[in-house]
Coordinates of C-alpha atoms and ligand atoms in Angstrom, one line a residue:
M1 CA 125.4 65.2 126.7
T2 CA 129.1 65.3 127.7
D3 CA 131.6 67.8 126.2
Q4 CA 133.3 65.0 124.3
E5 CA 130.0 63.9 122.7
F6 CA 129.3 67.5 121.8
L7 CA 132.8 68.0 120.2
R8 CA 132.5 64.8 118.2
A9 CA 129.2 66.0 116.8
I10 CA 130.7 69.4 116.0
K11 CA 133.7 67.8 114.2
R12 CA 131.4 65.8 111.9
Q13 CA 129.5 68.9 110.9
Y14 CA 131.9 71.8 110.8
D15 CA 135.2 72.4 109.0
P16 CA 138.5 72.1 111.0
D17 CA 138.8 75.9 111.4
D18 CA 135.4 76.3 112.9
T19 CA 135.7 73.1 115.0
A20 CA 138.8 74.6 116.6
R21 CA 137.1 77.9 117.3
I22 CA 134.1 76.1 118.9
T23 CA 136.4 73.9 120.9
R24 CA 138.1 77.1 122.3
A25 CA 134.7 78.6 123.2
L26 CA 133.8 75.4 125.1
Q27 CA 137.1 75.5 127.0
F28 CA 136.6 79.2 127.8
A29 CA 133.0 78.7 129.0
T30 CA 133.9 75.6 131.1
K31 CA 136.6 77.6 132.8
A32 CA 134.3 80.6 133.4
H33 CA 131.5 78.4 134.9
A34 CA 133.9 76.2 136.9
G35 CA 132.5 75.3 140.3
Q36 CA 128.9 76.4 139.4
S37 CA 126.1 73.9 139.3
R38 CA 122.6 73.8 137.9
K39 CA 119.6 74.0 140.1
S40 CA 118.7 70.5 138.8
G41 CA 122.2 69.3 139.9
G42 CA 125.2 68.6 137.7
P43 CA 127.9 71.1 136.5
Y44 CA 126.5 74.3 135.1
I45 CA 128.4 73.9 131.8
Q46 CA 125.8 71.2 130.8
H47 CA 123.3 74.0 130.1
P48 CA 125.4 76.0 127.6
I49 CA 126.4 72.7 125.9
A50 CA 122.8 71.7 125.5
V51 CA 122.0 75.2 124.1
A52 CA 124.9 75.1 121.7
D53 CA 124.1 71.6 120.6
R54 CA 120.5 72.6 119.8
L55 CA 122.0 75.3 117.6
R56 CA 124.2 72.8 115.9
Q57 CA 121.2 70.6 115.2
M58 CA 119.5 73.6 113.6
R59 CA 122.6 73.8 111.4
L60 CA 123.5 77.4 112.4
D61 CA 126.9 78.9 111.7
A62 CA 129.9 78.5 114.0
E63 CA 129.6 82.0 115.6
T64 CA 126.0 81.2 116.7
V65 CA 127.1 77.9 118.3
M66 CA 130.0 79.7 120.0
A67 CA 127.7 82.4 121.3
G68 CA 125.4 79.6 122.6
L69 CA 128.3 78.2 124.6
L70 CA 129.2 81.6 126.0
H71 CA 125.7 83.0 126.5
D72 CA 125.5 82.9 130.3
V73 CA 129.2 83.9 130.9
P74 CA 128.9 87.7 131.3
E75 CA 125.7 87.4 133.4
D76 CA 126.7 84.6 135.8
T77 CA 130.5 84.8 136.0
T78 CA 133.3 87.3 136.7
T79 CA 134.4 87.1 133.1
T80 CA 133.3 90.1 131.1
L81 CA 131.9 90.7 127.6
A82 CA 135.1 92.6 126.8
E83 CA 137.1 89.5 127.5
I84 CA 134.9 87.5 125.2
E85 CA 135.3 90.1 122.5
A86 CA 139.1 90.1 122.8
E87 CA 139.1 86.3 122.6
F88 CA 136.4 85.6 120.0
G89 CA 135.9 88.8 118.1
P90 CA 133.1 91.3 117.7
T91 CA 130.3 89.1 116.2
V92 CA 130.3 86.5 118.9
A93 CA 130.5 89.3 121.5
F94 CA 127.6 91.1 119.9
L95 CA 125.5 88.0 120.0
V96 CA 126.3 87.2 123.6
G97 CA 125.7 90.8 124.5
G98 CA 122.3 90.7 122.8
I99 CA 121.2 87.6 124.7
T100 CA 122.3 89.2 128.0
K101 CA 120.3 92.3 127.2
V102 CA 117.2 90.4 126.3
G103 CA 117.3 88.3 129.5
K104 CA 118.2 91.0 132.0
V105 CA 114.8 92.4 132.9
K106 CA 113.4 91.2 136.2
Y107 CA 109.8 90.1 136.5
R108 CA 107.4 93.0 137.1
G109 CA 104.1 91.6 135.7
L110 CA 102.8 92.9 132.4
D111 CA 105.5 95.5 132.2
R112 CA 108.2 92.9 131.9
Y113 CA 106.3 91.2 129.1
I114 CA 106.2 94.5 127.2
E115 CA 109.8 95.3 127.9
N116 CA 110.9 91.9 126.9
L117 CA 109.0 92.2 123.6
Q118 CA 110.6 95.5 122.8
K119 CA 114.1 94.2 123.6
M120 CA 113.5 91.1 121.6
F121 CA 112.3 93.1 118.6
I122 CA 115.2 95.5 118.8
A123 CA 117.6 92.7 119.1
M124 CA 116.0 90.9 116.2
A125 CA 116.1 94.0 114.0
E126 CA 119.9 94.0 114.5
D127 CA 120.5 90.2 114.2
V128 CA 117.8 87.6 114.4
R129 CA 120.3 85.0 115.6
V130 CA 120.1 86.6 119.1
V131 CA 116.5 85.5 119.3
I132 CA 117.2 82.0 118.0
I133 CA 119.9 81.5 120.7
K134 CA 117.2 82.7 123.2
F135 CA 114.9 80.0 121.9
A136 CA 117.5 77.3 122.4
D137 CA 118.1 78.7 125.9
R138 CA 114.4 78.6 126.7
L139 CA 114.0 75.1 125.3
D140 CA 116.7 73.7 127.7
N141 CA 115.4 75.7 130.7
L142 CA 111.9 74.3 130.1
Q143 CA 113.3 70.8 130.3
T144 CA 114.6 71.4 133.8
L145 CA 111.6 73.3 135.1
D146 CA 110.5 70.7 137.6
V147 CA 113.1 71.9 140.2
L148 CA 111.5 75.4 140.4
P149 CA 108.6 76.4 142.7
K150 CA 105.2 76.2 141.1
E151 CA 104.6 79.9 140.7
K152 CA 107.9 80.5 138.8
R153 CA 107.2 77.4 136.7
Q154 CA 103.8 78.8 135.7
R155 CA 105.2 82.2 134.9
I156 CA 107.9 80.8 132.6
A157 CA 105.4 78.5 130.9
Q158 CA 103.0 81.4 130.3
E159 CA 105.7 83.7 129.0
T160 CA 106.8 80.8 126.7
I161 CA 103.3 80.4 125.3
E162 CA 102.4 84.1 125.0
L163 CA 105.8 85.5 123.8
Y164 CA 108.3 83.0 122.6
A165 CA 106.0 80.6 120.7
P166 CA 104.2 83.4 118.7
L167 CA 107.6 84.8 117.9
A168 CA 108.9 81.5 116.7
H169 CA 105.7 81.1 114.7
R170 CA 106.2 84.6 113.2
L171 CA 109.7 83.7 112.2
G172 CA 108.4 80.6 110.5
M173 CA 110.2 78.2 113.0
G174 CA 107.3 75.6 113.2
E175 CA 109.3 72.9 114.9
I176 CA 110.7 75.1 117.6
K177 CA 107.2 76.7 118.2
G178 CA 105.7 73.3 118.6
E179 CA 108.4 72.1 121.0
L180 CA 108.2 75.3 123.1
E181 CA 104.5 75.0 123.5
D182 CA 104.6 71.3 124.3
L183 CA 107.2 71.7 127.0
A184 CA 105.3 74.6 128.6
F185 CA 101.8 73.0 128.3
P186 CA 102.0 70.6 131.4
H187 CA 103.3 73.4 133.6
L188 CA 100.7 75.9 132.4
S189 CA 97.6 73.7 132.8
P190 CA 98.5 70.3 134.2
R191 CA 94.9 69.0 134.1
E192 CA 94.2 70.0 130.5
H193 CA 97.5 68.5 129.5
L194 CA 96.6 65.2 131.1
W195 CA 93.2 65.2 129.5
M196 CA 94.6 65.9 126.1
S197 CA 97.4 63.2 126.3
T198 CA 94.8 60.6 127.4
Q199 CA 92.5 61.6 124.5
V200 CA 95.1 61.1 121.8
G201 CA 96.9 58.1 123.3
T202 CA 95.0 55.4 121.5
Q203 CA 94.0 57.5 118.5
Y204 CA 97.6 58.2 117.6
H205 CA 98.3 54.5 117.5
Q206 CA 95.4 53.6 115.2
L207 CA 96.1 56.6 112.9
E208 CA 99.8 55.8 112.6
Q209 CA 98.9 52.3 111.3
V210 CA 96.6 53.9 108.7
V211 CA 99.3 56.4 107.7
E212 CA 101.9 53.7 107.4
E213 CA 99.8 51.7 105.0
L214 CA 98.9 54.8 103.0
T215 CA 102.6 55.7 102.8
W216 CA 103.4 52.4 101.3
R217 CA 100.6 52.5 98.7
I218 CA 101.5 56.1 97.7
R219 CA 105.1 55.1 97.2
E220 CA 103.9 52.4 94.8
R221 CA 101.6 54.7 92.8
L222 CA 104.3 57.4 92.5
A223 CA 106.8 54.7 91.3
Q224 CA 104.3 53.7 88.6
E225 CA 104.5 57.3 87.3
D226 CA 108.3 57.4 87.5
L227 CA 108.1 59.8 90.4
S228 CA 110.6 59.3 93.2
P229 CA 110.1 61.2 96.4
N230 CA 113.1 62.2 98.5
D231 CA 111.1 61.2 101.6
I232 CA 107.7 60.2 102.8
H233 CA 107.0 60.3 106.5
G234 CA 104.2 60.6 109.0
R235 CA 104.2 63.4 111.5
R236 CA 102.2 63.8 114.7
K237 CA 100.5 67.1 115.4
H238 CA 102.1 68.8 118.4
L239 CA 99.9 68.3 121.5
Y240 CA 99.4 71.9 122.4
S241 CA 98.5 73.0 118.9
L242 CA 96.0 70.1 118.8
Y243 CA 94.6 71.3 122.2
K244 CA 94.1 74.8 120.9
K245 CA 92.3 73.5 117.8
I246 CA 90.1 71.0 119.6
T247 CA 89.0 73.6 122.2
R248 CA 87.8 76.0 119.5
P249 CA 84.0 76.3 119.9
E250 CA 83.2 74.7 116.5
N251 CA 85.3 71.6 117.3
N252 CA 83.6 71.1 120.7
R253 CA 86.5 69.1 122.1
D254 CA 85.8 66.3 119.6
L255 CA 88.8 64.6 118.3
R256 CA 87.0 63.2 115.3
R257 CA 86.8 66.7 113.8
I258 CA 90.5 67.0 113.6
Y259 CA 91.9 65.6 110.4
D260 CA 95.6 66.4 110.8
L261 CA 96.2 64.5 114.1
V262 CA 98.7 62.6 112.1
A263 CA 99.7 63.9 108.7
L264 CA 101.6 62.3 105.9
R265 CA 104.4 64.4 104.4
I266 CA 105.8 63.9 100.9
V267 CA 109.0 65.6 100.1
M268 CA 109.5 65.8 96.3
P269 CA 112.8 66.7 94.6
N270 CA 111.4 69.9 93.0
L271 CA 108.4 72.1 92.5
G272 CA 107.0 70.3 89.5
G273 CA 107.3 67.1 91.4
C274 CA 105.0 68.5 94.1
Y275 CA 102.1 69.1 91.7
A276 CA 102.7 65.8 89.9
A277 CA 102.6 64.0 93.2
L278 CA 99.4 65.8 94.1
G279 CA 97.9 64.7 90.8
V280 CA 98.7 61.1 91.6
V281 CA 97.3 61.3 95.1
H282 CA 94.0 62.9 94.0
R283 CA 93.6 60.3 91.1
H284 CA 93.8 57.4 93.5
W285 CA 92.3 58.7 96.7
K286 CA 89.2 60.8 96.9
P287 CA 89.9 64.3 98.3
M288 CA 87.7 65.7 101.0
P289 CA 86.0 68.8 99.7
G290 CA 87.2 72.2 100.9
R291 CA 90.4 70.8 102.4
F292 CA 92.8 71.5 99.5
K293 CA 95.2 74.5 100.0
D294 CA 97.9 75.7 97.7
Y295 CA 100.4 77.4 100.0
I296 CA 102.9 77.3 97.2
A297 CA 101.0 79.7 95.0
Q298 CA 99.9 81.6 98.1
P299 CA 102.4 81.2 100.9
K300 CA 101.4 81.9 104.5
P301 CA 102.6 85.3 105.8
N302 CA 105.5 83.7 107.7
G303 CA 106.8 82.2 104.5
Y304 CA 105.4 78.7 104.9
R305 CA 104.9 76.9 101.6
S306 CA 103.4 73.4 100.9
L307 CA 100.4 71.8 99.2
H308 CA 97.8 70.5 101.7
T309 CA 95.0 68.1 101.0
T310 CA 92.9 65.7 102.9
V311 CA 92.0 62.4 101.3
F312 CA 90.0 59.4 102.3
G313 CA 92.7 56.8 103.1
P314 CA 92.5 53.1 104.0
N315 CA 89.1 52.2 105.5
G316 CA 87.8 55.6 104.6
V317 CA 89.9 57.3 107.3
P318 CA 90.6 60.9 106.4
V319 CA 94.4 61.7 106.3
E320 CA 96.0 65.1 105.7
I321 CA 98.8 65.0 103.1
Q322 CA 101.4 67.8 102.9
I323 CA 103.6 68.0 99.7
R324 CA 106.7 70.1 99.4
D325 CA 110.2 70.3 98.0
P326 CA 113.4 70.1 100.2
Q327 CA 113.7 73.9 100.3
M328 CA 110.1 74.4 101.4
H329 CA 110.7 71.7 104.0
D330 CA 113.7 73.4 105.4
Q331 CA 111.8 76.7 105.5
A332 CA 108.9 75.1 107.3
E333 CA 111.1 73.4 110.0
Y334 CA 113.7 76.2 110.5
G335 CA 112.1 79.3 109.1
V336 CA 114.4 82.3 109.0
T337 CA 117.3 80.2 110.3
A338 CA 117.3 78.5 106.9
H339 CA 119.1 81.6 105.7
W340 CA 122.0 81.0 108.1
H341 CA 122.4 77.3 107.3
Y342 CA 125.8 76.0 107.3
T343 CA 126.1 74.3 104.0
E344 CA 128.5 71.6 102.9
S345 CA 129.8 73.8 100.1
G346 CA 131.0 76.3 102.6
K347 CA 130.0 79.1 104.9
P348 CA 126.5 80.6 104.7
D349 CA 126.0 83.5 102.4
T350 CA 126.5 86.4 104.7
G351 CA 125.8 88.9 102.0
S352 CA 122.1 88.1 102.3
R353 CA 122.1 88.2 106.1
V354 CA 119.1 90.5 106.5
S355 CA 116.3 88.7 104.7
P356 CA 113.6 90.8 103.2
K357 CA 111.1 88.7 105.1
L358 CA 112.2 90.4 108.2
A359 CA 110.8 93.8 107.1
W360 CA 108.0 93.3 109.6
V361 CA 110.5 93.4 112.4
N362 CA 111.5 96.9 111.5
E363 CA 107.9 97.8 111.1
L364 CA 107.3 96.8 114.7
A365 CA 110.1 99.0 116.0
E366 CA 108.6 101.8 113.9
W367 CA 105.1 101.3 115.5
R368 CA 106.6 101.6 118.9
R369 CA 107.6 105.1 118.2
Q370 CA 104.1 106.0 116.9
V371 CA 102.0 104.9 119.9
D372 CA 101.9 106.6 123.3
T373 CA 101.9 104.0 126.0
P374 CA 103.4 100.5 126.3
E375 CA 99.8 99.1 126.7
Q376 CA 98.8 100.5 123.4
Y377 CA 101.9 99.0 121.8
L378 CA 101.2 95.6 123.3
E379 CA 97.7 95.8 122.0
T380 CA 99.0 96.7 118.5
L381 CA 101.4 93.8 118.6
R382 CA 98.8 91.4 119.7
I383 CA 96.4 92.4 117.0
D384 CA 98.6 93.3 114.1
A385 CA 101.7 91.2 114.4
L386 CA 101.3 88.1 116.4
H387 CA 97.9 87.1 115.0
Q388 CA 97.3 85.3 111.7
R389 CA 97.1 87.5 108.7
I390 CA 94.6 87.4 105.8
F391 CA 95.2 88.3 102.2
C392 CA 92.5 90.2 100.3
F393 CA 92.6 91.7 96.8
T394 CA 91.7 95.0 95.3
P395 CA 89.7 94.8 92.0
N396 CA 93.1 95.3 90.2
G397 CA 94.5 92.3 91.9
D398 CA 96.8 94.1 94.4
V399 CA 97.2 92.0 97.6
I400 CA 96.2 93.7 100.8
D401 CA 97.7 92.0 103.9
L402 CA 95.5 92.5 107.1
P403 CA 95.1 90.9 110.5
E404 CA 92.5 88.2 111.0
G405 CA 89.1 89.7 111.7
A406 CA 89.8 92.9 109.7
T407 CA 86.7 94.6 108.3
V408 CA 85.8 96.6 105.2
V409 CA 86.9 99.8 106.9
D410 CA 90.3 98.4 107.8
F411 CA 90.7 97.4 104.2
A412 CA 89.7 100.9 103.0
Y413 CA 92.2 102.7 105.3
H414 CA 94.9 100.3 104.4
V415 CA 94.6 101.3 100.7
H416 CA 94.3 105.0 101.3
S417 CA 93.1 107.3 104.1
D418 CA 90.7 109.1 101.7
L419 CA 89.1 105.9 100.7
G420 CA 88.6 105.1 104.4
D421 CA 87.2 108.5 105.2
R422 CA 84.5 108.2 102.5
C423 CA 83.8 104.6 102.8
V424 CA 80.1 103.6 103.0
G425 CA 80.3 99.9 102.2
A426 CA 82.0 97.5 99.8
R427 CA 81.3 95.0 97.1
V428 CA 83.0 91.9 98.4
N429 CA 83.2 89.2 95.7
E430 CA 80.6 91.3 93.9
K431 CA 78.1 91.2 96.8
M432 CA 77.2 94.4 98.7
C433 CA 78.5 94.4 102.2
R434 CA 78.3 96.7 105.2
V435 CA 81.3 98.7 106.5
D436 CA 81.7 96.4 109.5
S437 CA 81.7 93.1 107.5
T438 CA 84.6 90.8 108.4
L439 CA 86.9 89.9 105.5
K440 CA 88.5 86.6 104.8
S441 CA 91.5 85.5 102.8
G442 CA 90.9 85.6 99.0
D443 CA 88.1 88.1 99.2
V444 CA 88.1 90.7 96.3
V445 CA 87.1 94.0 97.9
E446 CA 85.8 97.0 96.0
I447 CA 85.3 99.9 98.4
V448 CA 82.1 101.9 97.7
T449 CA 82.5 105.6 98.6
E450 CA 80.2 108.6 98.8
K451 CA 81.7 111.8 97.5
R452 CA 79.8 114.1 99.9
R453 CA 80.7 112.2 103.0
K454 CA 82.7 114.4 105.3
G455 CA 84.6 111.8 107.3
P456 CA 84.5 108.5 109.2
N457 CA 81.9 107.6 111.9
P458 CA 83.5 107.5 115.4
D459 CA 81.3 104.4 116.1
W460 CA 83.6 102.5 113.7
L461 CA 86.1 102.4 116.5
D462 CA 84.0 99.6 118.0
F463 CA 84.9 97.1 115.2
V464 CA 88.0 98.1 113.4
K465 CA 91.0 95.9 113.9
T466 CA 94.0 97.8 112.6
Q467 CA 96.0 100.5 114.3
A468 CA 96.0 102.5 111.0
A469 CA 92.2 102.7 110.8
R470 CA 91.9 103.5 114.5
S471 CA 94.3 106.4 114.4
H472 CA 92.7 107.9 111.2
I473 CA 89.2 107.7 112.7
R474 CA 90.3 109.2 116.0
R475 CA 92.0 112.1 114.2
A476 CA 89.1 112.8 111.9
A477 CA 86.7 112.7 114.8
R478 CA 88.7 115.3 116.7
E479 CA 88.8 117.6 113.7
Q480 CA 85.2 117.2 112.9
D481 CA 83.5 117.8 116.1
T482 CA 85.2 118.9 119.2
T483 CA 82.1 118.9 121.5
R484 CA 81.3 115.2 121.0
P485 CA 83.0 112.8 123.4
I486 CA 85.2 110.3 121.6
P487 CA 85.1 106.7 122.7
Ligands
MN501 MN1 121.0 80.2 129.7

């Protein structure tokens, strides 16, 4: 993309004031990077332009776009952050400074991974836009990876899959997550990538015809009920996420077990319209048992909301259908960035800049202070934060949010340390279960305690999944018996 093309796109989207500021940032960055070229050839400024344009496509505010243009200036040129601040003000300088900090650590194996995580979380707690610019930066770098030596390519690909993609997922940025993974996949495992692409090649084609026919027929049925969708479209599952799903043991690398290879998405004007459309779909196409999920009534932990169902479409082919309103759609595609959206009515609402959904980011920073070593912290992050969460209920209907694989003991400690200490089992959905039973979303869990029980069993450390349970059990074990070795 040339600078003229970029500026034309900016002008269409932003008001004259912001367009002028972005234009100045482009001139400033062009001057600072003058004479530099990319490893892949061409003037260096092409990279910041690509990054800024991605942020524009994500409809972020002018300051974020400006920071995208300026993000490599302090690192790679003689121009300083202070000069950026003098020219563009403290917010843009803060964002650029944040990106520079996040990117500064040199590769030192696992340590770098941990340090990067910490920096990202700290940066995020201050302003999540720093991380979003970093995503845009990474997306462009992944596109020009071919020029690098194999080892470096693999390292960047791995870091993308292990760090950036889970973060994007956690921030609810589904589209960005999918793109990051798909760009990294061929560099991480070229053979598997080739195998997967070959597998889906013909399948996609057949399925897309089915989806096209179904789209047309659903439109007709909705019209008969006076329902008019804003949009109906098919979407292909991202290749890497398909790969992860198909290589799970229960799927046995068999594509026929995947029902959302191509899904049909219905965007209805409002919430009521979503349920009405679902009614129409289920009345005319038989739903596949066990595949209906109401993520509107029970959103995913990252904020994702939609109705999901799988129906038997034309020729009996199962097709997943996702129904949502425009707000849910924005949230699903852009996640937290939806809060910074540049609206036609004016600037984003800066009053609500720190979304309550980001509370977990602060929690992570808090955990870092509680654990001893970086390795422990990493382990905590992997288990508690980056994994899928499940939602269970107390008998009173309180929701308890736990990592996937959590057990009865984790649940007990999450409610109260006393409950954990005296736990001997639980009634899960009214059935007696052992302390090490794994819970799943929707379970109603009533912890069974024994009054005379003195404390937890150190053997529980073998199966608990949460940091909270682990530290309670360790502490109680130390107090109880100082002669016994603690695992
Ligand atoms: Mn860059």
